[in-house]
XYZ file of C-alpha atoms in Angstrom:
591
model
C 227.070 200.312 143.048
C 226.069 202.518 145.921
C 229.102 203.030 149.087
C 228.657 203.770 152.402
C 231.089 205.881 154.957
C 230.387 205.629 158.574
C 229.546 208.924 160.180
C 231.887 208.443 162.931
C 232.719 212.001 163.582
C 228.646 212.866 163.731
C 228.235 209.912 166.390
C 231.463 210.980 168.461
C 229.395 214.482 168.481
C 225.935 213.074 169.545
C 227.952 210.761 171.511
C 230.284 213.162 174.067
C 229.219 217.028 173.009
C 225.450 216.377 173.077
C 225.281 213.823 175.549
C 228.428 214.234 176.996
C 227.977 210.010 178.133
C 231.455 209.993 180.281
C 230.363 212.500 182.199
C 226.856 210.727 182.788
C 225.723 209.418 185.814
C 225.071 205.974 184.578
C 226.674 202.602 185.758
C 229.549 201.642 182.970
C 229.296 205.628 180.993
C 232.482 206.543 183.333
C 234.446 204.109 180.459
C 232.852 205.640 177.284
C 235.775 207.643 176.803
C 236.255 209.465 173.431
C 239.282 207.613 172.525
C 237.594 204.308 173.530
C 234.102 204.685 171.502
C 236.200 205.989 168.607
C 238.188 203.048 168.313
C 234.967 200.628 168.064
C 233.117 203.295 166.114
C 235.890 203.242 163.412
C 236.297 199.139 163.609
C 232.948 198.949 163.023
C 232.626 201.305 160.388
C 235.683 198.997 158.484
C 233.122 195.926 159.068
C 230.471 198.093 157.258
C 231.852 199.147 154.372
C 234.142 196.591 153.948
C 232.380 193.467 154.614
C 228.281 194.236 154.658
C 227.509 197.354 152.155
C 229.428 195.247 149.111
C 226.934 192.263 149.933
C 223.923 194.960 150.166
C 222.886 194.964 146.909
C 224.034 191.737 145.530
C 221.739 190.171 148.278
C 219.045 192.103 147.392
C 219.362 190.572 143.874
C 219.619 186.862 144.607
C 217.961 187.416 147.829
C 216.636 183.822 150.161
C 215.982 180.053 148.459
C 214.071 177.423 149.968
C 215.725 173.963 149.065
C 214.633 171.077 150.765
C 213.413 172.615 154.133
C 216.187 174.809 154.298
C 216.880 178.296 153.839
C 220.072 179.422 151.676
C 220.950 182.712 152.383
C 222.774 184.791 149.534
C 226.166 184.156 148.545
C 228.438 185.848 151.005
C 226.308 186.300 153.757
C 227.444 183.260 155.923
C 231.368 184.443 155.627
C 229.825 187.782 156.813
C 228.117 186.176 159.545
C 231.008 184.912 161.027
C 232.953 187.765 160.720
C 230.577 189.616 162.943
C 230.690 186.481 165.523
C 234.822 186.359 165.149
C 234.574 190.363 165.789
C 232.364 190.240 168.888
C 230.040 192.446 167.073
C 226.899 190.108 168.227
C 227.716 190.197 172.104
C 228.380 194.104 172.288
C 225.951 195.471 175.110
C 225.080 191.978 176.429
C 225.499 190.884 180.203
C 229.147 189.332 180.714
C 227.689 186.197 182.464
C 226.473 185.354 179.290
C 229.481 185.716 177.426
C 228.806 189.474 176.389
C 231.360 192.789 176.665
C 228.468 194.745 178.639
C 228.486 197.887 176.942
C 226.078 200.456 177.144
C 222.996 200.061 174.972
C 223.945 203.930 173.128
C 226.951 202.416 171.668
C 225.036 199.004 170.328
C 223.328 201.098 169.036
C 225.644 203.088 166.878
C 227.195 200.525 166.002
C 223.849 198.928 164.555
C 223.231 202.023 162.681
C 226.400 201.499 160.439
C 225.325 197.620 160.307
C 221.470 198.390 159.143
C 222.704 201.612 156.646
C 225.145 199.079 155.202
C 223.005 196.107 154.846
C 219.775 195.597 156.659
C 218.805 192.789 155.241
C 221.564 191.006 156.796
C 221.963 192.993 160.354
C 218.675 191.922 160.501
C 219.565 187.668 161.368
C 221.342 189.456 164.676
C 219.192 191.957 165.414
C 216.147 190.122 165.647
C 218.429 187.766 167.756
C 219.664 190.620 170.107
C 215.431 190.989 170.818
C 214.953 186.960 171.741
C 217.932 187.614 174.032
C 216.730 190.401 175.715
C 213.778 188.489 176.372
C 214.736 185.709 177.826
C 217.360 187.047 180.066
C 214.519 189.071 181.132
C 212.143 186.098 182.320
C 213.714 182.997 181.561
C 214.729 181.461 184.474
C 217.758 180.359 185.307
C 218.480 177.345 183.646
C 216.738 179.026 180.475
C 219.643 181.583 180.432
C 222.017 179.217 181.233
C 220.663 177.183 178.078
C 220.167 179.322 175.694
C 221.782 182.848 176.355
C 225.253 181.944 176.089
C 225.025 180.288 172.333
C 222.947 183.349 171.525
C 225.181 186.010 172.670
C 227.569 184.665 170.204
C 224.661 183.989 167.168
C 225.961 180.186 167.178
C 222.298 180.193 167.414
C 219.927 182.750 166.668
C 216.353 183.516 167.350
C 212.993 184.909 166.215
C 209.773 186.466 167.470
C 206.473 184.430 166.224
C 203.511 186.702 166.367
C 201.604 187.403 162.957
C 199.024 184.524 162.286
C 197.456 184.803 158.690
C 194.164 185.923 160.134
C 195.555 188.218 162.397
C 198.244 190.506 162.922
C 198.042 193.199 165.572
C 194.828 192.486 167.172
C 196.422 189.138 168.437
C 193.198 187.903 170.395
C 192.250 186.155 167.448
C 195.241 183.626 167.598
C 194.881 180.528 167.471
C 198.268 178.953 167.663
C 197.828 176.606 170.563
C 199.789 174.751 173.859
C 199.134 171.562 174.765
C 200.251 171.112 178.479
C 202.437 168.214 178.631
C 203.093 165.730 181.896
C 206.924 166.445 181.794
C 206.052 170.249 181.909
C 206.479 171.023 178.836
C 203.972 172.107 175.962
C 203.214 170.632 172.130
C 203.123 174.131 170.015
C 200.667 173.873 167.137
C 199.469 176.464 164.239
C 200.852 178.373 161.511
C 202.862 181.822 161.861
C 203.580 184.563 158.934
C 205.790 187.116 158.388
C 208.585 185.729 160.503
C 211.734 187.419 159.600
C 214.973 185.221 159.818
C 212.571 182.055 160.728
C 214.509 179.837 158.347
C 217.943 180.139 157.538
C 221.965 178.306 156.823
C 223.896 181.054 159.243
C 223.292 179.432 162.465
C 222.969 175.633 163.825
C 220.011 176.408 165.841
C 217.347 178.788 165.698
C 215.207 180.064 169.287
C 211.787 180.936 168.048
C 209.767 182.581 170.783
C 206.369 181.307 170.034
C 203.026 183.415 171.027
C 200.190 180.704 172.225
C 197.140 180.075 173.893
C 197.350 177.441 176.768
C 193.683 176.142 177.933
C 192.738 178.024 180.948
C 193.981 180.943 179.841
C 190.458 182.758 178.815
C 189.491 184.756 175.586
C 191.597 187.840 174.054
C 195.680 188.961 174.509
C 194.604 187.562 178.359
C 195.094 183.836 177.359
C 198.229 184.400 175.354
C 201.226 182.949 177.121
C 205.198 182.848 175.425
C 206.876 179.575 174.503
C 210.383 178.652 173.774
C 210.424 176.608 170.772
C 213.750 175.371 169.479
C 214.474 174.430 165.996
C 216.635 171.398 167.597
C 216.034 170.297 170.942
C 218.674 171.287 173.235
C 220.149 168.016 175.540
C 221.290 168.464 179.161
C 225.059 168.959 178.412
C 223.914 171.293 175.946
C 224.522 169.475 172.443
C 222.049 169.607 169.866
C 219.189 166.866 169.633
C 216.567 165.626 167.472
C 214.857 168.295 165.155
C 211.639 170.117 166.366
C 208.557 169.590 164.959
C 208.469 173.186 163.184
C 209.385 174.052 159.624
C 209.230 176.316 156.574
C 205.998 176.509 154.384
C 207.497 179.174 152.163
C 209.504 181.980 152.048
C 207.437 185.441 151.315
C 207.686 187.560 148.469
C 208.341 190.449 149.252
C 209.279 194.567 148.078
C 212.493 194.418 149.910
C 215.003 193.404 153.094
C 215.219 190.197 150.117
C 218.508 189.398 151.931
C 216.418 188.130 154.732
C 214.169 185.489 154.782
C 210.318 186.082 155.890
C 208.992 182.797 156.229
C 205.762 181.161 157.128
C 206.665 179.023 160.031
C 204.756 175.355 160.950
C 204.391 174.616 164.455
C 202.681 170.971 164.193
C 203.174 170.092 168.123
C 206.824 171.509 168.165
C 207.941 171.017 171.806
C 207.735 174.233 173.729
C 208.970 175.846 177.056
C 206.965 178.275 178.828
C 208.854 181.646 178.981
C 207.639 183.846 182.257
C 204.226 183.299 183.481
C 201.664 181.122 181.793
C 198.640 183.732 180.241
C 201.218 186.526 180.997
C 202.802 186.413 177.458
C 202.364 189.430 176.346
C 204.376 191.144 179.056
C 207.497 189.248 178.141
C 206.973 189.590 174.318
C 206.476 193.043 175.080
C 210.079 192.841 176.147
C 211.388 191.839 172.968
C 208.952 194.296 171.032
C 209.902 197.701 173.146
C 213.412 196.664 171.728
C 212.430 196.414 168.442
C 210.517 199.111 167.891
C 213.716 201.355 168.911
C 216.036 198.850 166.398
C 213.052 199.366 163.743
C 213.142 203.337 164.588
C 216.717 203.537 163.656
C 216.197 201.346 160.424
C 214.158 204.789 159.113
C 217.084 207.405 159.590
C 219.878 204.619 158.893
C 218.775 203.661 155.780
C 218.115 206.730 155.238
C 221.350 208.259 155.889
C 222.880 205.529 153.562
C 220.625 206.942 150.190
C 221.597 210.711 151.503
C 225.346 209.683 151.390
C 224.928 208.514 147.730
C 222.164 211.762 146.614
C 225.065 213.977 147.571
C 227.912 211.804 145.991
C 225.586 212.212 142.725
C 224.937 215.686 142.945
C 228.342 216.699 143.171
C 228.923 214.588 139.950
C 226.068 214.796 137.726
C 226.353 217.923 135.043
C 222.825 219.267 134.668
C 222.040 222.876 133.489
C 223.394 226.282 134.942
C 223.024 227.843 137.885
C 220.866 230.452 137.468
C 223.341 232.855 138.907
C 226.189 232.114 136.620
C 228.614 229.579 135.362
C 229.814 227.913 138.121
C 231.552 225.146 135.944
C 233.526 226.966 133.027
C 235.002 224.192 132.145
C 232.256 221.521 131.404
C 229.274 221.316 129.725
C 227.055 221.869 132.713
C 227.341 222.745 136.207
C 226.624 219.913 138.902
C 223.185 219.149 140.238
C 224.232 220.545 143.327
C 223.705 224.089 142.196
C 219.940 224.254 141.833
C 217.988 225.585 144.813
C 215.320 223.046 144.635
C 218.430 219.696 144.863
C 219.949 221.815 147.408
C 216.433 221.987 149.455
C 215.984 217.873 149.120
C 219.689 217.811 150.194
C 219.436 220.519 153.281
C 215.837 218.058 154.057
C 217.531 214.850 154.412
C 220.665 215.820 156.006
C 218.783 217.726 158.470
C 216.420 215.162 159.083
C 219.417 211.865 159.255
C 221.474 214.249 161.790
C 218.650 215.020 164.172
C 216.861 211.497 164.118
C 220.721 209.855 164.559
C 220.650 212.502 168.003
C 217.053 211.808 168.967
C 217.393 207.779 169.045
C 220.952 207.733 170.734
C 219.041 210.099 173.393
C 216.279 206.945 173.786
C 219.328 204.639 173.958
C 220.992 206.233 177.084
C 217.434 206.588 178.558
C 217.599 203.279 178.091
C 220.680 202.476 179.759
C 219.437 205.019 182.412
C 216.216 203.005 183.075
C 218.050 199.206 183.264
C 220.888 200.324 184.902
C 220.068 202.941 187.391
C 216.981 201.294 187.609
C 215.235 204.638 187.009
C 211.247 205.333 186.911
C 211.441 208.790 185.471
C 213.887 207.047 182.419
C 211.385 204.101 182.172
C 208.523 206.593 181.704
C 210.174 208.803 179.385
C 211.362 206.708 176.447
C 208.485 204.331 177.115
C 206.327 208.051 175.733
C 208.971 208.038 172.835
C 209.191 204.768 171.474
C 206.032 205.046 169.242
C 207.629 208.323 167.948
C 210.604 206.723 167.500
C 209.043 203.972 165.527
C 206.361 205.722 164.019
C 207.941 208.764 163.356
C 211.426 208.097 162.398
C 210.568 205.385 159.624
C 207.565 207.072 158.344
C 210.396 210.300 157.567
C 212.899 207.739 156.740
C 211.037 206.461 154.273
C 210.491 210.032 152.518
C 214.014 211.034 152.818
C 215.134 207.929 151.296
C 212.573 208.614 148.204
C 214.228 212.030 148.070
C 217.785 210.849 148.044
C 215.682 208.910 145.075
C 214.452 211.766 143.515
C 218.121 213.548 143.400
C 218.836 210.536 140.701
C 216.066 211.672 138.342
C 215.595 208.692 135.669
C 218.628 207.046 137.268
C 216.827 206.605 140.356
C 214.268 204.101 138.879
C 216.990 202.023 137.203
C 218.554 199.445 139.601
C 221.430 199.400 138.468
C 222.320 202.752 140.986
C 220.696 200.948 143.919
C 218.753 203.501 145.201
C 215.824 201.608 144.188
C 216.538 198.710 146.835
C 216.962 201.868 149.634
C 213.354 203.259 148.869
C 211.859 199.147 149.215
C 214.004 197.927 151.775
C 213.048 201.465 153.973
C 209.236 201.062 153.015
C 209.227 197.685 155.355
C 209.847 199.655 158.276
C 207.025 201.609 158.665
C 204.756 198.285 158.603
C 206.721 195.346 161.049
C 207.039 195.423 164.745
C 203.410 197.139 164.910
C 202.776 199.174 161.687
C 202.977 203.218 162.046
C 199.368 203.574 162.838
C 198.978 201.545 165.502
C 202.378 203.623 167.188
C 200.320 206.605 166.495
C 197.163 205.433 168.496
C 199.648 203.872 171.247
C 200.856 207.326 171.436
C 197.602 208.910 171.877
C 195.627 206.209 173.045
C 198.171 204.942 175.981
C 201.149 207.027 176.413
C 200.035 210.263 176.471
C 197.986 209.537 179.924
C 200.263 207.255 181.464
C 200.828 207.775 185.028
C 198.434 210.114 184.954
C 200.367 212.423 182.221
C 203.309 212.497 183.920
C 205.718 211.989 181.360
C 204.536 213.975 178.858
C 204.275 216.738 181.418
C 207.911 216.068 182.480
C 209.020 216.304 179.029
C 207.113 219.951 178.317
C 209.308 221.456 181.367
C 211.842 219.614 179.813
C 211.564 221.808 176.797
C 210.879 224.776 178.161
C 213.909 224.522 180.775
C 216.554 224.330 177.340
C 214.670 227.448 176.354
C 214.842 229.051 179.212
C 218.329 228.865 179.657
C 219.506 229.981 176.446
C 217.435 233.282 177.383
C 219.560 236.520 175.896
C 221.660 234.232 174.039
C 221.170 236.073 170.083
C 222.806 233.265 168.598
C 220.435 230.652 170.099
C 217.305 232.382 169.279
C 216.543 231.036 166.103
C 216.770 227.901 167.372
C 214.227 228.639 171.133
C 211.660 230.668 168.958
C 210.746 228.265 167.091
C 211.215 225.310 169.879
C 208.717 227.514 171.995
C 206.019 228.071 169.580
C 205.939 224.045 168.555
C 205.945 222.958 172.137
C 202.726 225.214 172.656
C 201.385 223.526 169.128
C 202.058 220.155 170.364
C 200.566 221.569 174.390
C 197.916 222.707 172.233
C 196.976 219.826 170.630
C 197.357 217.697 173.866
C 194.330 219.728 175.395
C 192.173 219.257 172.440
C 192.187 215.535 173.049
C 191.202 215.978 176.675
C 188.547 218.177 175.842
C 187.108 216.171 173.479
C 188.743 212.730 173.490
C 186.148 211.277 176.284
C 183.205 212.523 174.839
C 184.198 211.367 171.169
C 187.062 209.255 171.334
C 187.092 209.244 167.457
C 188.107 212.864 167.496
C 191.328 211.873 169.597
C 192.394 208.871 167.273
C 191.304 211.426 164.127
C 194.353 213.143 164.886
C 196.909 210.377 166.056
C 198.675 210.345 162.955
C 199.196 214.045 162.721
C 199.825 214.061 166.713
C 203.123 211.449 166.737
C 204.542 213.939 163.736
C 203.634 216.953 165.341
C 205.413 215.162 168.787
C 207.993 213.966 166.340
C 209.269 217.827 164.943
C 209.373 219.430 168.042
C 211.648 216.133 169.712
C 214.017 216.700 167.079
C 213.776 220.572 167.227
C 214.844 219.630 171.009
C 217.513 217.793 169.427
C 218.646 220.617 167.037
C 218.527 222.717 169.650
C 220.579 221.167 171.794
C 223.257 220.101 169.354
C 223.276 224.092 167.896
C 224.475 224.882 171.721
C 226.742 222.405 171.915
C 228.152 223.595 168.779
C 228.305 227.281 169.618
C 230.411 225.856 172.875
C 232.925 224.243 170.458
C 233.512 227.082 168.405
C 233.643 229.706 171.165
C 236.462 227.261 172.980
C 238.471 227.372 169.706
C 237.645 224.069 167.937
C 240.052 223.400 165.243
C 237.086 221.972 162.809
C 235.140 225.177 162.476
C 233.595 224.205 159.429
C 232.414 220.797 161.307
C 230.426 222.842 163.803
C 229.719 225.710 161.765
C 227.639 222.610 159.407
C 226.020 221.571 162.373
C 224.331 225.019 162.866
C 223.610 225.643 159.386
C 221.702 222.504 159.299
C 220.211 223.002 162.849
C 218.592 226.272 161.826
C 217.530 224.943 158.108
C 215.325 222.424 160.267
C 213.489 225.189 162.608
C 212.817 227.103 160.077
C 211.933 224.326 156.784
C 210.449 221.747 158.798
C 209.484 222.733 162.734
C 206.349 224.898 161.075
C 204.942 221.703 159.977
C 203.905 221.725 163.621
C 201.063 224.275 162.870
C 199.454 221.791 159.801
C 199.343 218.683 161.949
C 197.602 221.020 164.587
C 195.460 222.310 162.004
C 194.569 218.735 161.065
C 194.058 217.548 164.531
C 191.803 220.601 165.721
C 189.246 219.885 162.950
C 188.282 216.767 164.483
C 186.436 213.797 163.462
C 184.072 215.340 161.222
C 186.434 215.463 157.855
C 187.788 211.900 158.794
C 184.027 210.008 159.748
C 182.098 211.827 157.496
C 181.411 209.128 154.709
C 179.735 205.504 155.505
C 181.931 202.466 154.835
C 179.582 202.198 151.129
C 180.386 205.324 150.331
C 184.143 204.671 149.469
């Protein structure tokens, strides 16, 4: 059965030598002290491999059943549940009026990367709760937080976002879910929803679906759409549970992975529903919930893949294949470990390097996060508002390749189930598809974020780049690491000005090259990354660290990623500078 080990010393690096969050201007950082986030780092990690990774793969093998209306989650899962609840786990970065501890978003979201790379499947019933939170303490008013938030912070109840109809899934002005304005203020929700990940389920003993719907008056397209609160039981005015909702299960999906989880094709046949923010304004609060997904779903890519990595090197150590084609390095057996070869070594040197700087890229989005909510700062907003489709997109799209690599390390043994890697490859391969699949991140990117504010951000983070070159300048030891930084950040410059010089005349030759634009975006964010970590790492050694070989690691892997994987830079602009042609050239018969 596959194991899992916390990285805790990897995070406490990204954590205080890259990001150095004490020392950050941001409202509650001055108490992320190293001793502090060490202590829930290593609690967490206990929770991980203790309580979720054993239930990872047994989940995956009985996975959801649908008896009677009801969902039964996998054996396990609800004693697991309530551990996280009894553990506080659930209420971690959520506002203290609610019953949360207020910590910073950066360390939720650590601590969800040791959750998701020990089970997703599971992390997934809170996670997806943490969103429907987020969005109703955002526009809920104030007896809507005082309703729901508090049961929520604690998972007592739990809740889902309803968006996919079978007939449509990201082009959502085709829904036709509707909301029948009621006399008392309220609204009758009726249609059918798919794809609804923990809509159903026995961990909680209420469930807070925020419902997507069109309310007359509200005119044709995502215009009309307005968001509903639609609870599985109604709540009373002393806040007890009432009569059940008129929304059930039609049946749970069938799916490649996640089978811990339960996808579920929801009923809405005139459920009672409360409007949540403005009527026809739905999309901006659902937005809410999605901007926070698409992070969470971001670090699903690396975490999961960082989970396969720690069991590809575990095997490679072990497994007795060959010789070394320099000489015997294993007199005394048979064979000499997998870990010899060149070519396992490469896979190895791809996915660590890969895990290490997408684990520092998304815990840099998290503190821009915390920068933007509490600091209330534009320039934050902007910035990881440009990143989230390259977190999303990016990050699970690689995620999902190094996890087939870790794979690939197993040979034969990789195909069997029995070694688990299997359920990493499926469960990873979700990830690129929910919370808007890669493609449509790619043409957000392109499409939207790239000109936002007039190019602002994007501009902002170019000097960005250049400045950490800049000020490494005459540093020998740095060099490898601002050479190649410089000459992607003028490949991804490079492909920026194609698009404005030929996006508006042939907008096809823009979205040609989306794809190969959020990768190229995505190498040179975490050459930024590597970059900065390598520094931070030649600091630690130069002050007398007492782990040399920690830091000395870091570097080796820094440098193996500027030089393997930063020149992928000059294919995607290859790609992208050919234009339309290639892509458009053959009619829709001719396929």
């Amino acid at each position: 059965m596959p194991s899992y080990s916390a990285p805790v010393k990897d995070m406490q690096f990204v954590l205080h030598e890259l990001l150095e969050v004490s020392k950050a201007d941001i409202a509650g950082f001055e108490e992320m002290e190293a001793e502090f986030t060490e202590a829930v780092l290593e609690a967490a990690g206990k929770v991980s491999s203790d309580i979720l990774a054993p239930l990872n793969k047994t989940g995956d093998a009985e996975g959801c059943v649908l008896e009677n209306g009801t969902v039964r989650t996998p054996k396990g899962f609800d004693k697991a549940f309530a551990a996280m609840k009894e553990g506080g786990w659930t209420a971690l970065d959520c506002d203290p009026e609610y019953g949360g501890q207020g910590m910073p978003y950066v360390l939720a979201t650590a601590v969800g990367e040791m959750f998701v790379s020990a089970n997703m499947a599971f992390n997934m019933y809170q996670g997806l709760t943490h969103g429907a939170y987020s969005a109703i303490h955002a526009h809920g008013t104030d007896a809507q937080k005082a309703t729901y938030l508090p049961k929520m912070v604690t998972c007592d109840w739990t809740g889902t976002m309803n968006l996919t109809e079978p007939h449509c899934g990201t082009d959502l002005g085709l829904m036709r879910t509707k909301a029948e304005p009621q006399d008392d203020g309220s609204y009758l929700i009726t249609g059918q929803k798919i794809f609804i990940s923990a809509g159903e389920h026995d961990l909680a003993e209420n469930i807070i679906h925020l419902v997507l719907a069109k309310a007359p008056g509200g005119g044709e397209g995502t215009k009309g759409i307005s968001l509903f609160i639609v609870p599985k039981f109604e709540v009373n005015e002393d806040g007890t549970l009432g009569d059940r909702n008129a929304v059930s299960v039609g049946a749970i999906e069938e799916k490649m992975g996640i089978h811990g989880n339960a996808t579920c094709v929801m009923n809405y046949d005139g459920a009672k529903g409360y409007l949540l923010g403005d009527l026809h304004k739905g999309m901006r609060a659902m937005f809410t919930m999605m901007n926070e997904a698409r992070v969470g779903v971001g670090l699903q890519g690396y975490a999961v893949a960082e989970a396969a990595y720690q069991n590809a090197v575990i095997y490679a150590k072990d497994r007795l294949q060959g010789r070394a084609v320099t000489g015997v390095e294993n007199p005394n057996g048979p064979a000499d470990p997998l870990i010899v070869h060149p070519d396992i070594r490469r896979s190895l040197m791809d996915q660590k390097s890969f895990v290490e700087g997408a684990r520092a890229f998304t815990f840099w989005g998290a503190s821009l996060i915390d920068r933007a909510h509490k600091n209330h700062d534009a320039e934050a907003e902007g910035l990881i508002s440009l990143m989230t489709p390259v977190i999303k997109g990016f990050l699970t799209d690689k995620g999902f390749e190094t996890a087939v690599a870790a794979q690939q390390v197993y040979g034969g043994h990789g195909y069997i189930e029995e070694w688990g890697m299997s359920q990493f490859v499926r469960d990873a391969r979700i990830a690129m598809i929910y919370e808007g699949a890669n493609g449509v991140q790619a043409l957000d990117l392109v499409g939207r974020k790239l000109a936002a504010d007039g190019g602002k951000h994007v501009m902002a983070f170019f000097e960005m780049v250049k400045a950490e070159c800049k000020a490494h300048e005459g540093d020998e030891a740095m060099a490898p690491f601002t050479e190649a930084l410089k000459v992607a950040s003028k490949q991804m410059q490079s492909a920026g000005m194609f698009f404005m010089q030929n996006g508006m005349k042939n907008p096809n030759a823009a979205l040609s090259g989306s794809n190969d634009f959020m990768h190229l975006m995505g190498h040179v964010c975490l050459g930024l990354m590597w970059t900065r970590m390598a520094k931070a790492a030649h600091v630690a050694l130069a002050n007398g660290a007492s782990d040399k070989a920690f830091y000395e690691t870091k570097i080796a892997t820094g440098r193996y990623y500027m030089a393997r994987q930063l020149p992928a830079c000059a294919m995607h602009l290859a790609r992208i500078e050919s234009g339309a042609d290639p892509v458009m050239a053959l009619a829709a018969d001719q396929f």
